[in-house]
Amino acid sequence: EAQVTQNPRYLITVTGKKLTVTCSQNMNHEYMSWYRQDPGLGLRQIYYSMNVEVTDKGDVPEGYKVSRKEKRNFPLILESPSPNQTSLYFCASSLLRENTEAFFGQGTRLTVV
Amino acid sequence: AQRVTQPEKLLSVFKGAPVELKCNYSYSGSPELFWYVQYSRQRLQLLLRHISRESIKGFTADLNKGETSFHLKKPFAQEEDSAMYYCALRGDDYKLSFGAGTTVTVRA
């Protein structure tokens, strides 16, 4: 089944403790991105990648890192999480082609205390 | 810069009534416009794309370049339409930008 898989689904952590949220897609998509979803703000792009070893900042990149060593994986790294990073995170992937659909993961609800 | 505005955060309608979700955008090039839907406890999924000009689950959306709008409409709302709806714009760099979302509640 074609899908985007995120792990973990839920995570509670303490301020400053490094964490990684994994994202994997099995559709051979070139484009992958991370969003955070906050009430009243919708989805805001954190980072994106147009292919292996090609990543760039989105609208709200501060406090996050990403890597794209393989086409299928795009982990999101929080080196020193803070409470303002408490949010619902979504990974998405799509082909680099016009009018194609973006596929989303199930979401990761992160709480930083 | 690209921007998507959804002016209504909440929309409540009765079953069988028409529903219209507003979406306005700002983009200097030729945008691709989409509507995504998020049902309770599910991931976001594509509902409509402007290029297809099709009706999905009874919903339609017309791109109006003069008014820079892409409003979503359904003539007769159903209870299963209750969800969060996001308007999205993809620019020439493939970046997908979303509006703040509209939560639709369809009451029996």
Tab-separated table of C-alpha atoms in Angstrom:
chain	number	residue	atom	x	y	z
A	1	GLU	CA	0.000	0.000	0.000
A	2	ALA	CA	1.306	3.426	-0.990
A	3	GLN	CA	1.775	5.477	2.125
A	4	VAL	CA	3.760	7.858	4.268
A	5	THR	CA	4.663	6.502	7.691
A	6	GLN	CA	5.656	8.580	10.682
A	7	ASN	CA	6.955	7.409	14.020
A	8	PRO	CA	6.225	7.809	16.828
A	9	ARG	CA	2.567	8.834	16.779
A	10	TYR	CA	2.753	10.362	20.229
A	11	LEU	CA	5.731	11.647	22.157
A	12	ILE	CA	6.131	13.434	25.462
A	13	THR	CA	9.607	14.699	26.219
A	14	VAL	CA	11.429	17.170	28.419
A	15	THR	CA	13.007	20.445	27.406
A	16	GLY	CA	16.452	19.992	25.910
A	17	LYS	CA	16.337	16.266	25.258
A	18	LYS	CA	17.175	15.601	21.632
A	19	LEU	CA	14.590	13.675	19.644
A	20	THR	CA	13.998	12.439	16.130
A	21	VAL	CA	10.693	11.865	14.353
A	22	THR	CA	11.025	9.507	11.430
A	23	CYS	CA	9.203	9.712	8.110
A	24	SER	CA	9.291	7.144	5.353
A	25	GLN	CA	7.477	6.907	2.020
A	26	ASN	CA	7.255	3.988	-0.403
A	27	MET	CA	6.119	5.860	-3.508
A	28	ASN	CA	9.538	6.915	-4.841
A	29	HIS	CA	8.589	10.571	-4.389
A	30	GLU	CA	11.261	13.185	-4.886
A	31	TYR	CA	9.658	15.905	-2.754
A	32	MET	CA	9.269	15.521	0.992
A	33	SER	CA	8.395	18.084	3.618
A	34	TRP	CA	7.560	18.597	7.271
A	35	TYR	CA	4.714	20.704	8.616
A	36	ARG	CA	3.528	21.663	12.041
A	37	GLN	CA	-0.167	22.141	12.662
A	38	ASP	CA	-1.243	24.602	15.330
A	39	PRO	CA	-4.779	25.812	16.137
A	40	GLY	CA	-5.672	28.914	14.181
A	41	LEU	CA	-2.455	28.793	12.175
A	42	GLY	CA	-3.082	25.847	9.899
A	43	LEU	CA	-0.107	23.919	8.544
A	44	ARG	CA	3.210	25.693	8.332
A	45	GLN	CA	6.138	24.243	6.458
A	46	ILE	CA	9.254	23.583	8.521
A	47	TYR	CA	11.690	22.093	6.014
A	48	TYR	CA	11.495	20.501	2.616
A	49	SER	CA	13.633	18.367	0.345
A	50	MET	CA	13.509	18.089	-3.425
A	51	ASN	CA	15.737	15.038	-3.591
A	52	VAL	CA	18.500	13.128	-1.814
A	53	GLU	CA	20.968	15.455	-0.104
A	54	VAL	CA	18.897	18.515	-1.113
A	55	THR	CA	17.093	20.219	1.763
A	56	ASP	CA	15.941	23.758	2.420
A	57	LYS	CA	14.154	25.850	5.020
A	58	GLY	CA	10.451	26.357	4.975
A	59	ASP	CA	8.550	29.066	6.822
A	60	VAL	CA	9.320	28.047	10.418
A	61	PRO	CA	12.677	26.214	10.453
A	62	GLU	CA	14.083	27.554	13.746
A	63	GLY	CA	14.858	24.807	16.228
A	64	TYR	CA	14.628	21.987	13.677
A	65	LYS	CA	16.988	20.022	11.479
A	66	VAL	CA	16.399	17.491	8.735
A	67	SER	CA	18.423	15.136	6.593
A	68	ARG	CA	17.771	13.276	3.334
A	69	LYS	CA	20.341	10.545	2.962
A	70	GLU	CA	17.951	8.189	1.194
A	71	LYS	CA	15.067	8.997	-1.096
A	72	ARG	CA	12.457	7.269	1.072
A	73	ASN	CA	13.400	8.756	4.473
A	74	PHE	CA	13.192	12.304	5.783
A	75	PRO	CA	13.676	12.477	9.563
A	76	LEU	CA	12.929	15.586	11.588
A	77	ILE	CA	15.408	16.326	14.357
A	78	LEU	CA	14.869	18.551	17.365
A	79	GLU	CA	18.313	19.024	18.897
A	80	SER	CA	17.062	20.861	21.988
A	81	PRO	CA	13.268	20.835	22.128
A	82	SER	CA	11.437	23.656	23.850
A	83	PRO	CA	7.800	23.938	24.986
A	84	ASN	CA	6.924	26.173	21.997
A	85	GLN	CA	7.614	23.170	19.773
A	86	THR	CA	4.676	21.348	21.286
A	87	SER	CA	2.552	20.703	18.230
A	88	LEU	CA	1.144	18.190	15.776
A	89	TYR	CA	3.666	17.353	13.068
A	90	PHE	CA	2.972	16.005	9.598
A	91	CYS	CA	5.313	14.634	7.015
A	92	ALA	CA	4.261	14.778	3.362
A	93	SER	CA	5.620	13.573	0.041
A	94	SER	CA	4.828	14.132	-3.609
A	95	LEU	CA	6.230	13.794	-7.084
A	96	LEU	CA	8.008	16.770	-8.606
A	97	ARG	CA	5.344	17.168	-11.213
A	98	GLU	CA	2.557	19.672	-11.805
A	99	ASN	CA	-0.796	19.198	-10.121
A	100	THR	CA	0.190	16.061	-8.266
A	101	GLU	CA	-1.244	15.143	-4.906
A	102	ALA	CA	0.717	15.398	-1.675
A	103	PHE	CA	0.431	12.351	0.574
A	104	PHE	CA	0.523	12.840	4.310
A	105	GLY	CA	1.620	10.762	7.252
A	106	GLN	CA	-0.658	10.066	10.210
A	107	GLY	CA	0.842	12.824	12.302
A	108	THR	CA	3.034	12.929	15.409
A	109	ARG	CA	1.706	14.692	18.462
A	110	LEU	CA	4.679	16.077	20.361
A	111	THR	CA	4.505	17.544	23.862
A	112	VAL	CA	7.573	19.214	25.320
A	113	VAL	CA	7.396	19.847	29.066
B	1	ALA	CA	5.662	35.079	-1.630
B	2	GLN	CA	2.570	32.910	-1.648
B	3	ARG	CA	-0.271	33.188	0.807
B	4	VAL	CA	-3.576	31.438	1.369
B	5	THR	CA	-6.384	32.967	3.407
B	6	GLN	CA	-9.382	31.118	4.770
B	7	PRO	CA	-11.457	33.743	6.590
B	8	GLU	CA	-13.782	31.352	8.423
B	9	LYS	CA	-12.361	29.257	11.246
B	10	LEU	CA	-15.670	27.579	12.014
B	11	LEU	CA	-18.692	26.867	9.879
B	12	SER	CA	-21.841	25.202	11.147
B	13	VAL	CA	-24.653	24.177	8.818
B	14	PHE	CA	-27.693	21.956	8.954
B	15	LYS	CA	-27.838	18.700	7.037
B	16	GLY	CA	-29.177	19.317	3.555
B	17	ALA	CA	-28.207	22.992	3.541
B	18	PRO	CA	-25.631	24.423	1.140
B	19	VAL	CA	-22.133	24.996	2.386
B	20	GLU	CA	-19.440	27.276	0.993
B	21	LEU	CA	-15.905	27.539	2.295
B	22	LYS	CA	-14.001	30.602	1.203
B	23	CYS	CA	-10.405	30.633	0.061
B	24	ASN	CA	-8.409	33.544	-1.306
B	25	TYR	CA	-4.822	33.409	-2.410
B	26	SER	CA	-1.929	35.662	-3.249
B	27	TYR	CA	0.681	34.546	-5.759
B	28	SER	CA	2.459	36.305	-8.580
B	29	GLY	CA	2.779	33.292	-10.888
B	30	SER	CA	0.363	30.594	-12.042
B	31	PRO	CA	-0.711	28.701	-8.934
B	32	GLU	CA	-1.995	25.208	-8.499
B	33	LEU	CA	-4.893	25.196	-6.050
B	34	PHE	CA	-6.094	22.294	-3.947
B	35	TRP	CA	-8.563	21.500	-1.204
B	36	TYR	CA	-7.474	18.982	1.415
B	37	VAL	CA	-9.728	17.468	4.062
B	38	GLN	CA	-8.928	16.041	7.483
B	39	TYR	CA	-11.617	13.874	9.045
B	40	SER	CA	-11.514	13.242	12.761
B	41	ARG	CA	-8.371	11.318	13.724
B	42	GLN	CA	-7.334	10.767	10.130
B	43	ARG	CA	-4.523	12.103	8.034
B	44	LEU	CA	-4.987	14.905	5.520
B	45	GLN	CA	-6.142	13.759	2.138
B	46	LEU	CA	-6.734	15.424	-1.166
B	47	LEU	CA	-10.313	16.416	-1.893
B	48	LEU	CA	-10.055	18.491	-5.053
B	49	ARG	CA	-7.521	20.068	-7.364
B	50	HIS	CA	-8.429	22.991	-9.608
B	51	ILE	CA	-6.970	21.464	-12.737
B	52	SER	CA	-9.377	18.523	-12.589
B	53	ARG	CA	-12.548	20.591	-12.564
B	54	GLU	CA	-14.399	17.599	-11.143
B	55	SER	CA	-16.912	17.026	-8.371
B	56	ILE	CA	-15.746	14.883	-5.461
B	57	LYS	CA	-18.230	13.784	-2.781
B	58	GLY	CA	-20.543	16.459	-4.162
B	59	PHE	CA	-17.982	19.241	-3.666
B	60	THR	CA	-16.865	21.580	-6.414
B	61	ALA	CA	-14.420	24.455	-6.503
B	62	ASP	CA	-13.814	26.999	-9.222
B	63	LEU	CA	-10.621	28.928	-9.638
B	64	ASN	CA	-11.373	32.616	-10.167
B	65	LYS	CA	-8.128	34.274	-11.167
B	66	GLY	CA	-9.680	37.730	-11.286
B	67	GLU	CA	-10.781	37.512	-7.660
B	68	THR	CA	-7.866	35.221	-6.703
B	69	SER	CA	-10.303	32.842	-5.088
B	70	PHE	CA	-10.913	29.111	-4.957
B	71	HIS	CA	-14.068	28.676	-2.900
B	72	LEU	CA	-15.343	25.185	-2.074
B	73	LYS	CA	-19.050	24.495	-2.420
B	74	LYS	CA	-21.536	21.736	-1.833
B	75	PRO	CA	-25.263	22.200	-2.456
B	76	PHE	CA	-26.485	19.733	0.175
B	77	ALA	CA	-24.269	19.103	3.190
B	78	GLN	CA	-24.193	15.661	4.824
B	79	GLU	CA	-23.198	14.751	8.354
B	80	GLU	CA	-20.162	12.885	7.050
B	81	ASP	CA	-18.863	16.168	5.633
B	82	SER	CA	-17.999	17.311	9.152
B	83	ALA	CA	-14.226	17.772	9.050
B	84	MET	CA	-11.410	20.300	8.850
B	85	TYR	CA	-10.871	21.693	5.343
B	86	TYR	CA	-7.671	23.262	4.114
B	87	CYS	CA	-7.153	25.288	0.994
B	88	ALA	CA	-3.632	24.925	-0.406
B	89	LEU	CA	-1.529	26.570	-3.078
B	90	ARG	CA	1.497	25.122	-4.807
B	91	GLY	CA	3.875	27.551	-6.434
B	92	ASP	CA	6.459	27.134	-9.157
B	93	ASP	CA	8.983	25.824	-6.616
B	94	TYR	CA	6.582	23.018	-5.612
B	95	LYS	CA	6.129	24.499	-2.151
B	96	LEU	CA	2.653	23.720	-0.810
B	97	SER	CA	1.243	26.490	1.402
B	98	PHE	CA	-1.912	26.039	3.445
B	99	GLY	CA	-4.559	28.321	4.818
B	100	ALA	CA	-5.471	28.283	8.503
B	101	GLY	CA	-8.263	25.790	7.876
B	102	THR	CA	-12.032	25.803	8.356
B	103	THR	CA	-13.761	23.397	10.696
B	104	VAL	CA	-17.118	22.368	9.295
B	105	THR	CA	-19.819	20.914	11.502
B	106	VAL	CA	-22.946	19.542	9.862
B	107	ARG	CA	-25.837	19.251	12.277
B	108	ALA	CA	-28.697	16.816	11.894
